[in-house]
PDB file of N, CA, C and O in Angstrom:
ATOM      1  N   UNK A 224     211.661 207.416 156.396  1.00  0.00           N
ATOM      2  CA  UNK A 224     211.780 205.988 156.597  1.00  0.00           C
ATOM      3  C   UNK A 224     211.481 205.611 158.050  1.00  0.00           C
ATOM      4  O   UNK A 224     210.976 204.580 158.494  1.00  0.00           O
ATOM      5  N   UNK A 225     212.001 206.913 158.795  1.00  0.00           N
ATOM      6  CA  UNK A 225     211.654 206.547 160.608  1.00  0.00           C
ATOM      7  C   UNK A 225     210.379 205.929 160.356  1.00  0.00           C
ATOM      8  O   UNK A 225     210.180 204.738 160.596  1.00  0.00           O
ATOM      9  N   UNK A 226     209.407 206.796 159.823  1.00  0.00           N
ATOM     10  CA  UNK A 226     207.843 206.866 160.609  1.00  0.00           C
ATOM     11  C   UNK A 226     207.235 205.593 159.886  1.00  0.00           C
ATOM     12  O   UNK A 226     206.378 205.003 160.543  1.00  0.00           O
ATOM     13  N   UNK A 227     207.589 205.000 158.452  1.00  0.00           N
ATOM     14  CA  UNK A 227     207.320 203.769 158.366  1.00  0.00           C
ATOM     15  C   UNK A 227     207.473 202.777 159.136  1.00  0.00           C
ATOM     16  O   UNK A 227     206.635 201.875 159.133  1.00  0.00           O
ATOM     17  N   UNK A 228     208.640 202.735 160.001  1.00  0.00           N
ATOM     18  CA  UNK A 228     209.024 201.762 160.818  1.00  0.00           C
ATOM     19  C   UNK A 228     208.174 202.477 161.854  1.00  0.00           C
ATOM     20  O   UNK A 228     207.453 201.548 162.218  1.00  0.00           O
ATOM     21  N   UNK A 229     207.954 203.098 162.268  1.00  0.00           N
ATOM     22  CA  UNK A 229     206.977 203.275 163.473  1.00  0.00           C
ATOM     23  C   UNK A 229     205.027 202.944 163.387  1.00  0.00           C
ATOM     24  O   UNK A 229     204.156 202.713 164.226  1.00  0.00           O
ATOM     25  N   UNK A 230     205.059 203.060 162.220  1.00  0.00           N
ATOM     26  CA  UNK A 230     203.688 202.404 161.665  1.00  0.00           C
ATOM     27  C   UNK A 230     203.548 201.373 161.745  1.00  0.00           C
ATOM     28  O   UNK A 230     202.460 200.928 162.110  1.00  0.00           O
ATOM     29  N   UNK A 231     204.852 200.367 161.361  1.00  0.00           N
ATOM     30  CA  UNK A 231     204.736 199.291 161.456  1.00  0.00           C
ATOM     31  C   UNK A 231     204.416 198.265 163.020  1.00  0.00           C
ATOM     32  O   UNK A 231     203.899 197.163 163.207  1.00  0.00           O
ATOM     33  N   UNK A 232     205.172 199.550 164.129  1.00  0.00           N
ATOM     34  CA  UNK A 232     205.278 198.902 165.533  1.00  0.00           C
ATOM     35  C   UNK A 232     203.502 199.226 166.066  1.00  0.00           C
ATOM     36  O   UNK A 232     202.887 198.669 166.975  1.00  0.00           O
ATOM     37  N   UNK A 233     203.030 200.312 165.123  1.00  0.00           N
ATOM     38  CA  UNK A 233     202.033 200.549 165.690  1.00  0.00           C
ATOM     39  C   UNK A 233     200.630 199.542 165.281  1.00  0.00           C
ATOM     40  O   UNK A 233     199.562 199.411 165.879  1.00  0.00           O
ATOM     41  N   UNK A 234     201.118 198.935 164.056  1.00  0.00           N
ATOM     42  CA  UNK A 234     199.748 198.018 163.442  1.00  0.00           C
ATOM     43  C   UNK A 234     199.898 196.789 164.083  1.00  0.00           C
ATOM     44  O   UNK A 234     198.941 196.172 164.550  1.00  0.00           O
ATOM     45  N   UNK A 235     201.222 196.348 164.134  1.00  0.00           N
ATOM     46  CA  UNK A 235     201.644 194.560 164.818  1.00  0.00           C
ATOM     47  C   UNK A 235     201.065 194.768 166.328  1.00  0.00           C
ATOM     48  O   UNK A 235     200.302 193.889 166.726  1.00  0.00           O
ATOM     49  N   UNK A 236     201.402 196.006 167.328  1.00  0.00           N
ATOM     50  CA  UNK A 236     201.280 195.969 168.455  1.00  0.00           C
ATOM     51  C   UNK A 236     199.243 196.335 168.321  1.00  0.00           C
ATOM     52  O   UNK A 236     198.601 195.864 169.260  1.00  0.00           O
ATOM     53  N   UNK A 237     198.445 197.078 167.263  1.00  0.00           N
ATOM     54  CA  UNK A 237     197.109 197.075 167.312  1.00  0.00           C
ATOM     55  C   UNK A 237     196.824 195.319 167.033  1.00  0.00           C
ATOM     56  O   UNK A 237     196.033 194.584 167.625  1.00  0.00           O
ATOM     57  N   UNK A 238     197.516 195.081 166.223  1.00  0.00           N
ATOM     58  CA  UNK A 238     197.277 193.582 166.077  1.00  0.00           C
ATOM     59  C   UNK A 238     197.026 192.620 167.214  1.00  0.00           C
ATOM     60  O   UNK A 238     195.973 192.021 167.431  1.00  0.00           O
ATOM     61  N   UNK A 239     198.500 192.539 168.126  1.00  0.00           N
ATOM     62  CA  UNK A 239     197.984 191.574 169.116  1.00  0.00           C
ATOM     63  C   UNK A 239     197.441 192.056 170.183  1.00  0.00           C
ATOM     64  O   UNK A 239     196.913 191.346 171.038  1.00  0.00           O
ATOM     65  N   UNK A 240     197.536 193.637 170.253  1.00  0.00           N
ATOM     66  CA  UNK A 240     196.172 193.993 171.576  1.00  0.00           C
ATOM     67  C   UNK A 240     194.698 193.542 170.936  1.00  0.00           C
ATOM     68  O   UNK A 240     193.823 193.204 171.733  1.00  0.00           O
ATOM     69  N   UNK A 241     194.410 193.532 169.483  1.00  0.00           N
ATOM     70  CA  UNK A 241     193.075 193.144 168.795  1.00  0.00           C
ATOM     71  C   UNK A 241     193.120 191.197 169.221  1.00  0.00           C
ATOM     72  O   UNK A 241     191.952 190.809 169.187  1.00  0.00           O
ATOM     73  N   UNK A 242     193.719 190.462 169.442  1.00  0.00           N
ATOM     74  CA  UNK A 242     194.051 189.085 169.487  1.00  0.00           C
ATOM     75  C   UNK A 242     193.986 189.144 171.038  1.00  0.00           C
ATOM     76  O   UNK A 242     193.201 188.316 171.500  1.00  0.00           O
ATOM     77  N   UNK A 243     194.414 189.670 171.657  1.00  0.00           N
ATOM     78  CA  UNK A 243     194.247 189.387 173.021  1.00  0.00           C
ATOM     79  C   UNK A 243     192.392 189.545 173.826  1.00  0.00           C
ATOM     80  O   UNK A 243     191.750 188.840 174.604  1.00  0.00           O
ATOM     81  N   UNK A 244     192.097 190.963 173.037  1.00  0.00           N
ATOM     82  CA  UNK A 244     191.030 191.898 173.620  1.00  0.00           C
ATOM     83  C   UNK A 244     190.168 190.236 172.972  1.00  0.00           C
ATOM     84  O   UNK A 244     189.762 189.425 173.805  1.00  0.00           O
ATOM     85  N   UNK A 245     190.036 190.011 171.722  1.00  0.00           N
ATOM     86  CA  UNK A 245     189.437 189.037 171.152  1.00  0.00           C
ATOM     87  C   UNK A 245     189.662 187.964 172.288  1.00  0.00           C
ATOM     88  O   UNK A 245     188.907 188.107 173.250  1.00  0.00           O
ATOM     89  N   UNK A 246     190.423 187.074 172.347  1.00  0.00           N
ATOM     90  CA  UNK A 246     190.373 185.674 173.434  1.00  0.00           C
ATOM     91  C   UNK A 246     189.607 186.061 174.727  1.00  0.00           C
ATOM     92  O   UNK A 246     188.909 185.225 175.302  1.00  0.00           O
ATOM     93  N   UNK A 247     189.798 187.868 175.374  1.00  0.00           N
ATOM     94  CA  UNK A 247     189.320 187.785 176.346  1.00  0.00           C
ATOM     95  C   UNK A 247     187.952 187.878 176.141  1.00  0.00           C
ATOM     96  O   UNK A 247     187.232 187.330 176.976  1.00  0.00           O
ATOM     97  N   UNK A 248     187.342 188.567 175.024  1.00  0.00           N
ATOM     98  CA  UNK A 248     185.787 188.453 175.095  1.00  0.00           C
ATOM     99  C   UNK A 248     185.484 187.144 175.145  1.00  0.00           C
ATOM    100  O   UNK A 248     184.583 186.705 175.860  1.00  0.00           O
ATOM    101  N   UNK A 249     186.361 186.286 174.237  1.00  0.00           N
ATOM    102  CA  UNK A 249     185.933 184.914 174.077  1.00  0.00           C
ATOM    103  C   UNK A 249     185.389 183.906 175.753  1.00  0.00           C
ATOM    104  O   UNK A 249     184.377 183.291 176.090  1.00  0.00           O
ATOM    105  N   UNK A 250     186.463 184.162 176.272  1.00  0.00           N
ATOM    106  CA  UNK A 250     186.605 183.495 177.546  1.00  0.00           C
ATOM    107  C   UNK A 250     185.618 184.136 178.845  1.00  0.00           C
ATOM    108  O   UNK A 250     185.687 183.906 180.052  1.00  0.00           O
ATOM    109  N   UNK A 251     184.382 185.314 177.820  1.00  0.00           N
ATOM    110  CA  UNK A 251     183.400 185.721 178.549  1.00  0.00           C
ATOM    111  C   UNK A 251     183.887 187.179 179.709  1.00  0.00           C
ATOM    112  O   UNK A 251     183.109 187.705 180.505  1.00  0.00           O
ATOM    113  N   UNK A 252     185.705 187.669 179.447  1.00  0.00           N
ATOM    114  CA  UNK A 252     186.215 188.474 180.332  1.00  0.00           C
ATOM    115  C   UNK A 252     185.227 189.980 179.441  1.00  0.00           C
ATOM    116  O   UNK A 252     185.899 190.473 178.535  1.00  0.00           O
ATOM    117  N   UNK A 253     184.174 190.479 179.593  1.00  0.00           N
ATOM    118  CA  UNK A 253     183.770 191.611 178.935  1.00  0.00           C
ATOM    119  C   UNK A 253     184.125 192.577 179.376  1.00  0.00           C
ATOM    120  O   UNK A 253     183.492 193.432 178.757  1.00  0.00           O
ATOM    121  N   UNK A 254     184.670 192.997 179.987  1.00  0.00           N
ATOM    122  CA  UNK A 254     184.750 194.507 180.712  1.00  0.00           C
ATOM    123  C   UNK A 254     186.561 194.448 179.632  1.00  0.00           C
ATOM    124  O   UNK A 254     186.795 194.959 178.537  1.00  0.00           O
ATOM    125  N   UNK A 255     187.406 193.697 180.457  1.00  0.00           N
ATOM    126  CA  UNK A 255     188.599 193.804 179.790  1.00  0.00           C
ATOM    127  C   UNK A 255     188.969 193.783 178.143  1.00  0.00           C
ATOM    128  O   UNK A 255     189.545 194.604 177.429  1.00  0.00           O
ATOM    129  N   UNK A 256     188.447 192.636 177.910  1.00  0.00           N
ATOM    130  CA  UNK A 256     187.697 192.467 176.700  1.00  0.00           C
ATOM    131  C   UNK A 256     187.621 194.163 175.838  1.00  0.00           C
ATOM    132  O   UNK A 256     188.328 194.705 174.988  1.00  0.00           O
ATOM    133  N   UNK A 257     186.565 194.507 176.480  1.00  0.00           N
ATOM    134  CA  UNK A 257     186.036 195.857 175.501  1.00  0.00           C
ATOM    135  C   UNK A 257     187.573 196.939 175.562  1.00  0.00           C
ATOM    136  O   UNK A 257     188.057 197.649 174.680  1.00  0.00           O
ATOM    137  N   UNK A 258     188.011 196.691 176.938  1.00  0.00           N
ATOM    138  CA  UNK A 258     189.166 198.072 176.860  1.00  0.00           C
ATOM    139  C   UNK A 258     189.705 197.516 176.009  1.00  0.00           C
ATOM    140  O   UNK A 258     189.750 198.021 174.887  1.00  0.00           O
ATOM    141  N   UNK A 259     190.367 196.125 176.322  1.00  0.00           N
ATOM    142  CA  UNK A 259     190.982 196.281 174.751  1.00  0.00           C
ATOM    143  C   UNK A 259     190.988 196.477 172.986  1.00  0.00           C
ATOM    144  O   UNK A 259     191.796 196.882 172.149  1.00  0.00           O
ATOM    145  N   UNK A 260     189.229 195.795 172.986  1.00  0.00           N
ATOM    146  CA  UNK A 260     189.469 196.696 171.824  1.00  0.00           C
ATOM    147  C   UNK A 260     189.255 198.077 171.582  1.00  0.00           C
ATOM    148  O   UNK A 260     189.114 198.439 170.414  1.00  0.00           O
ATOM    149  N   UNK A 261     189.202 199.013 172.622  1.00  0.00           N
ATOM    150  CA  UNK A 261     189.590 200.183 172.691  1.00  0.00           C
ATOM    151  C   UNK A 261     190.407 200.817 172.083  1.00  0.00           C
ATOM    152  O   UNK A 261     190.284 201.440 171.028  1.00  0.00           O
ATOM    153  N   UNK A 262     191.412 200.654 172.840  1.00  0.00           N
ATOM    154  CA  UNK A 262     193.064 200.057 172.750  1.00  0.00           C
ATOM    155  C   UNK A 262     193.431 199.655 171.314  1.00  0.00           C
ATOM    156  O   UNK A 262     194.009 200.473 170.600  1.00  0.00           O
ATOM    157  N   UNK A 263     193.174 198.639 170.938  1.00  0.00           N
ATOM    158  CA  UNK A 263     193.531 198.573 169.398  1.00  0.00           C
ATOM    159  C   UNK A 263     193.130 200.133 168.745  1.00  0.00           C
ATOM    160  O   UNK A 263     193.913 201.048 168.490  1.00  0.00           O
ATOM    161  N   UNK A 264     192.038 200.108 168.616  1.00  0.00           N
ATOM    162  CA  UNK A 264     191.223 200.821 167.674  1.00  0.00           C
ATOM    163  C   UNK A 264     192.355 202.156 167.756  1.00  0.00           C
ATOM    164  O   UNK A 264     192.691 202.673 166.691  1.00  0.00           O
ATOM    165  N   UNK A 265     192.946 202.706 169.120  1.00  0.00           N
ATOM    166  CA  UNK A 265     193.685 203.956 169.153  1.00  0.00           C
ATOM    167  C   UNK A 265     194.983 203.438 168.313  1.00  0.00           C
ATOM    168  O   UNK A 265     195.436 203.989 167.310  1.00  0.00           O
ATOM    169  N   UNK A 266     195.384 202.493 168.816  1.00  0.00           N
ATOM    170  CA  UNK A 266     196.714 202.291 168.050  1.00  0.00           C
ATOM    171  C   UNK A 266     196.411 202.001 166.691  1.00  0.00           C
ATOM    172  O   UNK A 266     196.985 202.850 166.009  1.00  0.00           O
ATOM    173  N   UNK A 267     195.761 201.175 165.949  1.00  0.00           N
ATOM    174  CA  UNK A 267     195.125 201.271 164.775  1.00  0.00           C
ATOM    175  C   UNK A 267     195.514 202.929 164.153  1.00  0.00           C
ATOM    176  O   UNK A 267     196.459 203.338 163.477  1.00  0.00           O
ATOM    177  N   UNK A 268     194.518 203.494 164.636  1.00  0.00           N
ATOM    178  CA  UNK A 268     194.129 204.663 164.278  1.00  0.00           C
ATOM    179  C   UNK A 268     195.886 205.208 164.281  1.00  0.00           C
ATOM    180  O   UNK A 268     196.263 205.656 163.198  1.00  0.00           O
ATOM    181  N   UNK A 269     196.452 205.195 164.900  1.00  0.00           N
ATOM    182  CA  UNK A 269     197.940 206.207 164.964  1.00  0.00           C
ATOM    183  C   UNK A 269     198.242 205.433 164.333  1.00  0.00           C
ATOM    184  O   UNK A 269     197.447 206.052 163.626  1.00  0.00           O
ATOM    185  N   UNK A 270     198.749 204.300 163.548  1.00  0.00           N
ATOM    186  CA  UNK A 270     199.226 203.661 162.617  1.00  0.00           C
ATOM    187  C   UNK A 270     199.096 204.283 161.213  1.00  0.00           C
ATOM    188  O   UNK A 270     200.033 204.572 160.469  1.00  0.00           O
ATOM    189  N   UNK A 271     197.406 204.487 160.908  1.00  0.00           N
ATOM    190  CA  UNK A 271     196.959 205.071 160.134  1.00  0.00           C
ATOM    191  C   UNK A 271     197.578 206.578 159.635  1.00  0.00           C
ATOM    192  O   UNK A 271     197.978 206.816 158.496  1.00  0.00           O
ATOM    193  N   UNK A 272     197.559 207.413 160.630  1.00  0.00           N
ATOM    194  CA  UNK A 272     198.162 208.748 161.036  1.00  0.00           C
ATOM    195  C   UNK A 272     199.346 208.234 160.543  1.00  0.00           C
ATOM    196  O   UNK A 272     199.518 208.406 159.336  1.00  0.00           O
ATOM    197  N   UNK A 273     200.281 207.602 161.205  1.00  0.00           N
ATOM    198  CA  UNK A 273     201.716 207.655 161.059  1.00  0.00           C
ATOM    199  C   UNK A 273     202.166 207.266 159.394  1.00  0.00           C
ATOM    200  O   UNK A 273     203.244 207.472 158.838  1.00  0.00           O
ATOM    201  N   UNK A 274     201.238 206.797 158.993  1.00  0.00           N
ATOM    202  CA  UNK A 274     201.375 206.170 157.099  1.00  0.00           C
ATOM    203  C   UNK A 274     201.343 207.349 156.131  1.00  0.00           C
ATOM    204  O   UNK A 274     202.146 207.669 155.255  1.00  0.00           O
ATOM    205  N   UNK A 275     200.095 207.958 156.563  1.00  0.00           N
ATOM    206  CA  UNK A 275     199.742 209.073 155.998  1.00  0.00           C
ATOM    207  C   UNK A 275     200.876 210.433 156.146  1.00  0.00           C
ATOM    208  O   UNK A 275     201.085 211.236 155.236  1.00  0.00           O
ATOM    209  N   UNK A 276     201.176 210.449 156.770  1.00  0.00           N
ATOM    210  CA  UNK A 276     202.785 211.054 157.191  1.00  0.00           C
ATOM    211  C   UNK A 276     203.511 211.006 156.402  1.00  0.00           C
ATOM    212  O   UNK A 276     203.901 212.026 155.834  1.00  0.00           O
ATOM    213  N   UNK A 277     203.889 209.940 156.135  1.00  0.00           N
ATOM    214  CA  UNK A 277     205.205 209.079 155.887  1.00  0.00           C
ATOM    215  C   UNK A 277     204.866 209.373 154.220  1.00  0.00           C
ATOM    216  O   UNK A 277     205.598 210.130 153.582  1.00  0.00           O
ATOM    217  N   UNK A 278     204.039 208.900 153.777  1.00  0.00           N
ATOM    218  CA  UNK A 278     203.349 209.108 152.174  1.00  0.00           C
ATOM    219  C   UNK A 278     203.733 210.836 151.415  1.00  0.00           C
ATOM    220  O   UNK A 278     203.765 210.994 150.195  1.00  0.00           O
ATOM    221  N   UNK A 279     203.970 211.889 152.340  1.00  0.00           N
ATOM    222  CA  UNK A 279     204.232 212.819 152.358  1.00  0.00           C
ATOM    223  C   UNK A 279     205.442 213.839 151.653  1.00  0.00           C
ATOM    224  O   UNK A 279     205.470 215.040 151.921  1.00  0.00           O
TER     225      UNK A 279
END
């Protein structure tokens, strides 16, 4: 049950680094912009990991 709840911190928190990285491309910030969706994509990805776990 831990690692569900830790999946969960990990998709909400890929979420608004994906919402942030997004406004900053918007507002033309590209460099920051791209790290963040970096950034999502890793936490994404360990979200993923952490489900697949948990399913176990």
């Amino acid at each position: 049950m831990k690692l569900r709840s830790i999946a969960a911190v990990y998709t909400l928190v890929g979420a608004v680094v994906f919402l942030i990285g997004g406004i900053l491309l918007g507002l033309g910030r590209f460099g920051p912009g791209v790290l963040m969706m970096i950034v999502c994509i890793i936490f994404l990805a360990a979200s993923g990991r952490a489900q697949r776990r948990s399913k176990r």
